[in-house]
Coordinates of N, CA and C in Angstrom, one line a residue:
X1 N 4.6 14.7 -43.3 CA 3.3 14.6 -42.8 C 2.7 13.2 -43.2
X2 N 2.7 12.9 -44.3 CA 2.6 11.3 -45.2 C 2.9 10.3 -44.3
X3 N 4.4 10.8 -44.1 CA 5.0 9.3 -42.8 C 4.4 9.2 -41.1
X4 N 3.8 10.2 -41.0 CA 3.0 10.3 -40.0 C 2.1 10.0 -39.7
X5 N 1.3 9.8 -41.1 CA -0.4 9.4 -40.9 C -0.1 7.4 -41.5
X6 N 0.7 7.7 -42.0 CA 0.5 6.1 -42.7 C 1.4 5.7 -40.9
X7 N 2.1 5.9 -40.5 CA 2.7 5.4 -39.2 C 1.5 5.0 -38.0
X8 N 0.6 6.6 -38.1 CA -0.7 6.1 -37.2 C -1.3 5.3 -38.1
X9 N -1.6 4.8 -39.1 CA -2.6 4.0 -39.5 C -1.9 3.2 -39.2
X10 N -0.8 2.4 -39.2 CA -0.2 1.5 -39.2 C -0.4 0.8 -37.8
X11 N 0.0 1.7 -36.9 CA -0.9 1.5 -35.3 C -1.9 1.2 -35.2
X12 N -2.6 2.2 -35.7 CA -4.4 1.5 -35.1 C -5.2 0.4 -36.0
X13 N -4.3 0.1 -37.0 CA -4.7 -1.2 -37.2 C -3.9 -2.2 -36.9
X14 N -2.8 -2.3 -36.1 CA -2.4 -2.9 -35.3 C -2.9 -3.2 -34.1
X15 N -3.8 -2.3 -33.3 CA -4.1 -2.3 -32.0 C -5.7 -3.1 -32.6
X16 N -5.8 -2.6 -33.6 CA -7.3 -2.8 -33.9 C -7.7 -4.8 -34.1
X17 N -6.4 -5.1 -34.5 CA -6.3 -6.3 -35.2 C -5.9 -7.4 -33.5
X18 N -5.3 -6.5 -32.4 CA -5.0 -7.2 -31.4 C -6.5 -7.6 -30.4
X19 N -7.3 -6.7 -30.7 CA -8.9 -6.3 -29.5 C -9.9 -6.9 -30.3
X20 N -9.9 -7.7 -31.4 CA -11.0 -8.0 -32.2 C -11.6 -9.5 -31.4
X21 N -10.8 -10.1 -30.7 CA -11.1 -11.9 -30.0 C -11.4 -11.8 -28.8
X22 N -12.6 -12.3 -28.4 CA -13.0 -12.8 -27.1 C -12.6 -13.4 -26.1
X23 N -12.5 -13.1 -24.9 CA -11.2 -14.1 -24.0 C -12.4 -15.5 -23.7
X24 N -11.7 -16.3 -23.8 CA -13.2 -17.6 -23.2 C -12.5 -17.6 -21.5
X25 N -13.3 -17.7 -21.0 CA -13.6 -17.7 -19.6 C -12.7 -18.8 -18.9
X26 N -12.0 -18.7 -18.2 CA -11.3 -19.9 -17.3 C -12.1 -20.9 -16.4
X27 N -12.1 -22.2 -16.7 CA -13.2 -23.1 -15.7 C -12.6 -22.8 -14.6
X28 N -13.8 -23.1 -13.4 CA -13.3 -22.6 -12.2 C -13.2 -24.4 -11.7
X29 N -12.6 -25.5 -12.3 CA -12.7 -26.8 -11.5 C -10.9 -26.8 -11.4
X30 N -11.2 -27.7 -11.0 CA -9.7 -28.1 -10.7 C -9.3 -29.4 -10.9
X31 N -7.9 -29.7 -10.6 CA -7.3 -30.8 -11.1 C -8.0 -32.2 -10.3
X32 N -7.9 -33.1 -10.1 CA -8.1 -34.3 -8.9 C -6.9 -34.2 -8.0
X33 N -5.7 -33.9 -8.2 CA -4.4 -33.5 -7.5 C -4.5 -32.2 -6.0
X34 N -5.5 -31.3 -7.3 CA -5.5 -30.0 -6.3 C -6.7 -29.7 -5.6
X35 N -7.5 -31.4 -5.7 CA -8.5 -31.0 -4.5 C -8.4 -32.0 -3.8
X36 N -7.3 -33.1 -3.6 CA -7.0 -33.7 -2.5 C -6.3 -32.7 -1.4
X37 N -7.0 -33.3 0.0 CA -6.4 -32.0 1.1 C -4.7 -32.5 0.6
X38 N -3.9 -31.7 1.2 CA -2.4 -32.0 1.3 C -2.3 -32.5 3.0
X39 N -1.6 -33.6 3.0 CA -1.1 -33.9 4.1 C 0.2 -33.8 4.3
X40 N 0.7 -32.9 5.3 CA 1.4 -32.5 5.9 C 2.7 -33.6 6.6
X41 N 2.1 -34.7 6.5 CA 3.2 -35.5 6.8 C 3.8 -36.3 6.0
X42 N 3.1 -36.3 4.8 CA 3.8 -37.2 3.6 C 4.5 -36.0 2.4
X43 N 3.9 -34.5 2.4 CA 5.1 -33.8 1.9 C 5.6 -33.2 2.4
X44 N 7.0 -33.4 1.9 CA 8.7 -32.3 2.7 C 7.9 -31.3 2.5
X45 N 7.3 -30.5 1.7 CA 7.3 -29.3 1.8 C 6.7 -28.6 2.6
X46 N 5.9 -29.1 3.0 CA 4.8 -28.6 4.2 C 5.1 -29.1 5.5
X47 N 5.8 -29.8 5.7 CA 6.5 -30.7 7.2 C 7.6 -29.6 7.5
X48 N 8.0 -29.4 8.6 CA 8.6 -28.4 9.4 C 10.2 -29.6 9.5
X49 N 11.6 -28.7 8.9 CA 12.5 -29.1 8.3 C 13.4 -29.2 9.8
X50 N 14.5 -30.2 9.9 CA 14.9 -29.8 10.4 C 16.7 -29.6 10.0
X51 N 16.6 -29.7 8.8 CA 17.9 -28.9 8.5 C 18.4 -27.6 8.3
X52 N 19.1 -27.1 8.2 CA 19.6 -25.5 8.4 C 18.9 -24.5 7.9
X53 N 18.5 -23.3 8.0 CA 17.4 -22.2 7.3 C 15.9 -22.9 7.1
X54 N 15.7 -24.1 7.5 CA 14.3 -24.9 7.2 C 14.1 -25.3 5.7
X55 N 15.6 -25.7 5.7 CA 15.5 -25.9 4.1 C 14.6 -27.3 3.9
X56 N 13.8 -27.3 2.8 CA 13.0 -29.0 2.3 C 14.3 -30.0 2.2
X57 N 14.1 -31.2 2.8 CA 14.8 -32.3 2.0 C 14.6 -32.8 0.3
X58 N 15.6 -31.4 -0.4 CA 15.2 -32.0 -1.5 C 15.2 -32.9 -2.2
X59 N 16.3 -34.2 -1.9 CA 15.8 -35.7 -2.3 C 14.0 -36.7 -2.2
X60 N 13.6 -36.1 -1.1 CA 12.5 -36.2 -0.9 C 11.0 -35.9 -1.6
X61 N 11.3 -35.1 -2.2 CA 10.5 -33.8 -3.2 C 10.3 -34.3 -4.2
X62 N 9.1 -34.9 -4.6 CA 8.5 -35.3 -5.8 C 7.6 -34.2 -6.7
X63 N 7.3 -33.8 -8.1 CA 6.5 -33.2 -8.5 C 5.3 -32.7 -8.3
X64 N 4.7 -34.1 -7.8 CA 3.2 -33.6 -7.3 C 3.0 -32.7 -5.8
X65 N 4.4 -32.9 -5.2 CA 4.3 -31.9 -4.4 C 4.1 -30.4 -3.8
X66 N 4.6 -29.8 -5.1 CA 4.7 -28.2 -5.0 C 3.5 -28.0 -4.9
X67 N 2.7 -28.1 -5.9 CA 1.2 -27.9 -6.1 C 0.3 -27.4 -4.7
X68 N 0.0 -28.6 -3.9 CA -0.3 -28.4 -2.8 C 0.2 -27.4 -2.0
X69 N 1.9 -27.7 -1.8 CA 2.1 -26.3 -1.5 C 2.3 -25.0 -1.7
X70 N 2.1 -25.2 -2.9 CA 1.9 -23.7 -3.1 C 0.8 -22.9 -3.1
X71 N -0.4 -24.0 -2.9 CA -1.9 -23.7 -2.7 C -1.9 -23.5 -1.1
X72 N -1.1 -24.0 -0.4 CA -1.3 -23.9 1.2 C -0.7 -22.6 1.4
X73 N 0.0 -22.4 0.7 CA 1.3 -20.9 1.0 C 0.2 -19.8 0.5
X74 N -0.3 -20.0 -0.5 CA -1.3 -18.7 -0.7 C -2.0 -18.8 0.0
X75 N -2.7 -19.6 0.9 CA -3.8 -19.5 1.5 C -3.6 -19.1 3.1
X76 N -2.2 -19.5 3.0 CA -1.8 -18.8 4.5 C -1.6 -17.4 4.0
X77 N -0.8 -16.8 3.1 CA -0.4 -15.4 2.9 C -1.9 -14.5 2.2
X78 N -2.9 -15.0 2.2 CA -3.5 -14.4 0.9 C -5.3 -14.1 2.1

């Protein structure tokens, strides 16, 4: 019975010790990247491919690219 109550105490001051911090609020701004529109003809990703399955020219594909697209991809699916 002993190992049972010290086991729950051991929990709910665990849980107790996890729920004690405030979450701070996420700003709602954004990058300077992710509020330029994306133009469509300067990234592969969003230009319509014409190699096999529509795959991107991945030589092409710079980092600052996904971003945009993946902000255009949610906004078509979402």
């Amino acid at each position: 019975m002993s190992r049972t109550v010290v086991l729950a105490a051991a929990i709910s001051l665990a849980l107790a010790a996890c729920s004690g911090k405030e979450s701070t609020p996420v700003s709602d701004t954004q990058t300077p990247a992710a509020q330029q529109p994306a133009d469509a003809s300067t990234n592969p990703l969003l230009s319509a491919s014409t190699l096999p399955f529509q795959a991107p020219p991945f030589d092409k594909i710079k980092d600052s690219d996904y971003l945009p697209a993946f902000n255009e991809g949610m906004k078509q699916h979402l």
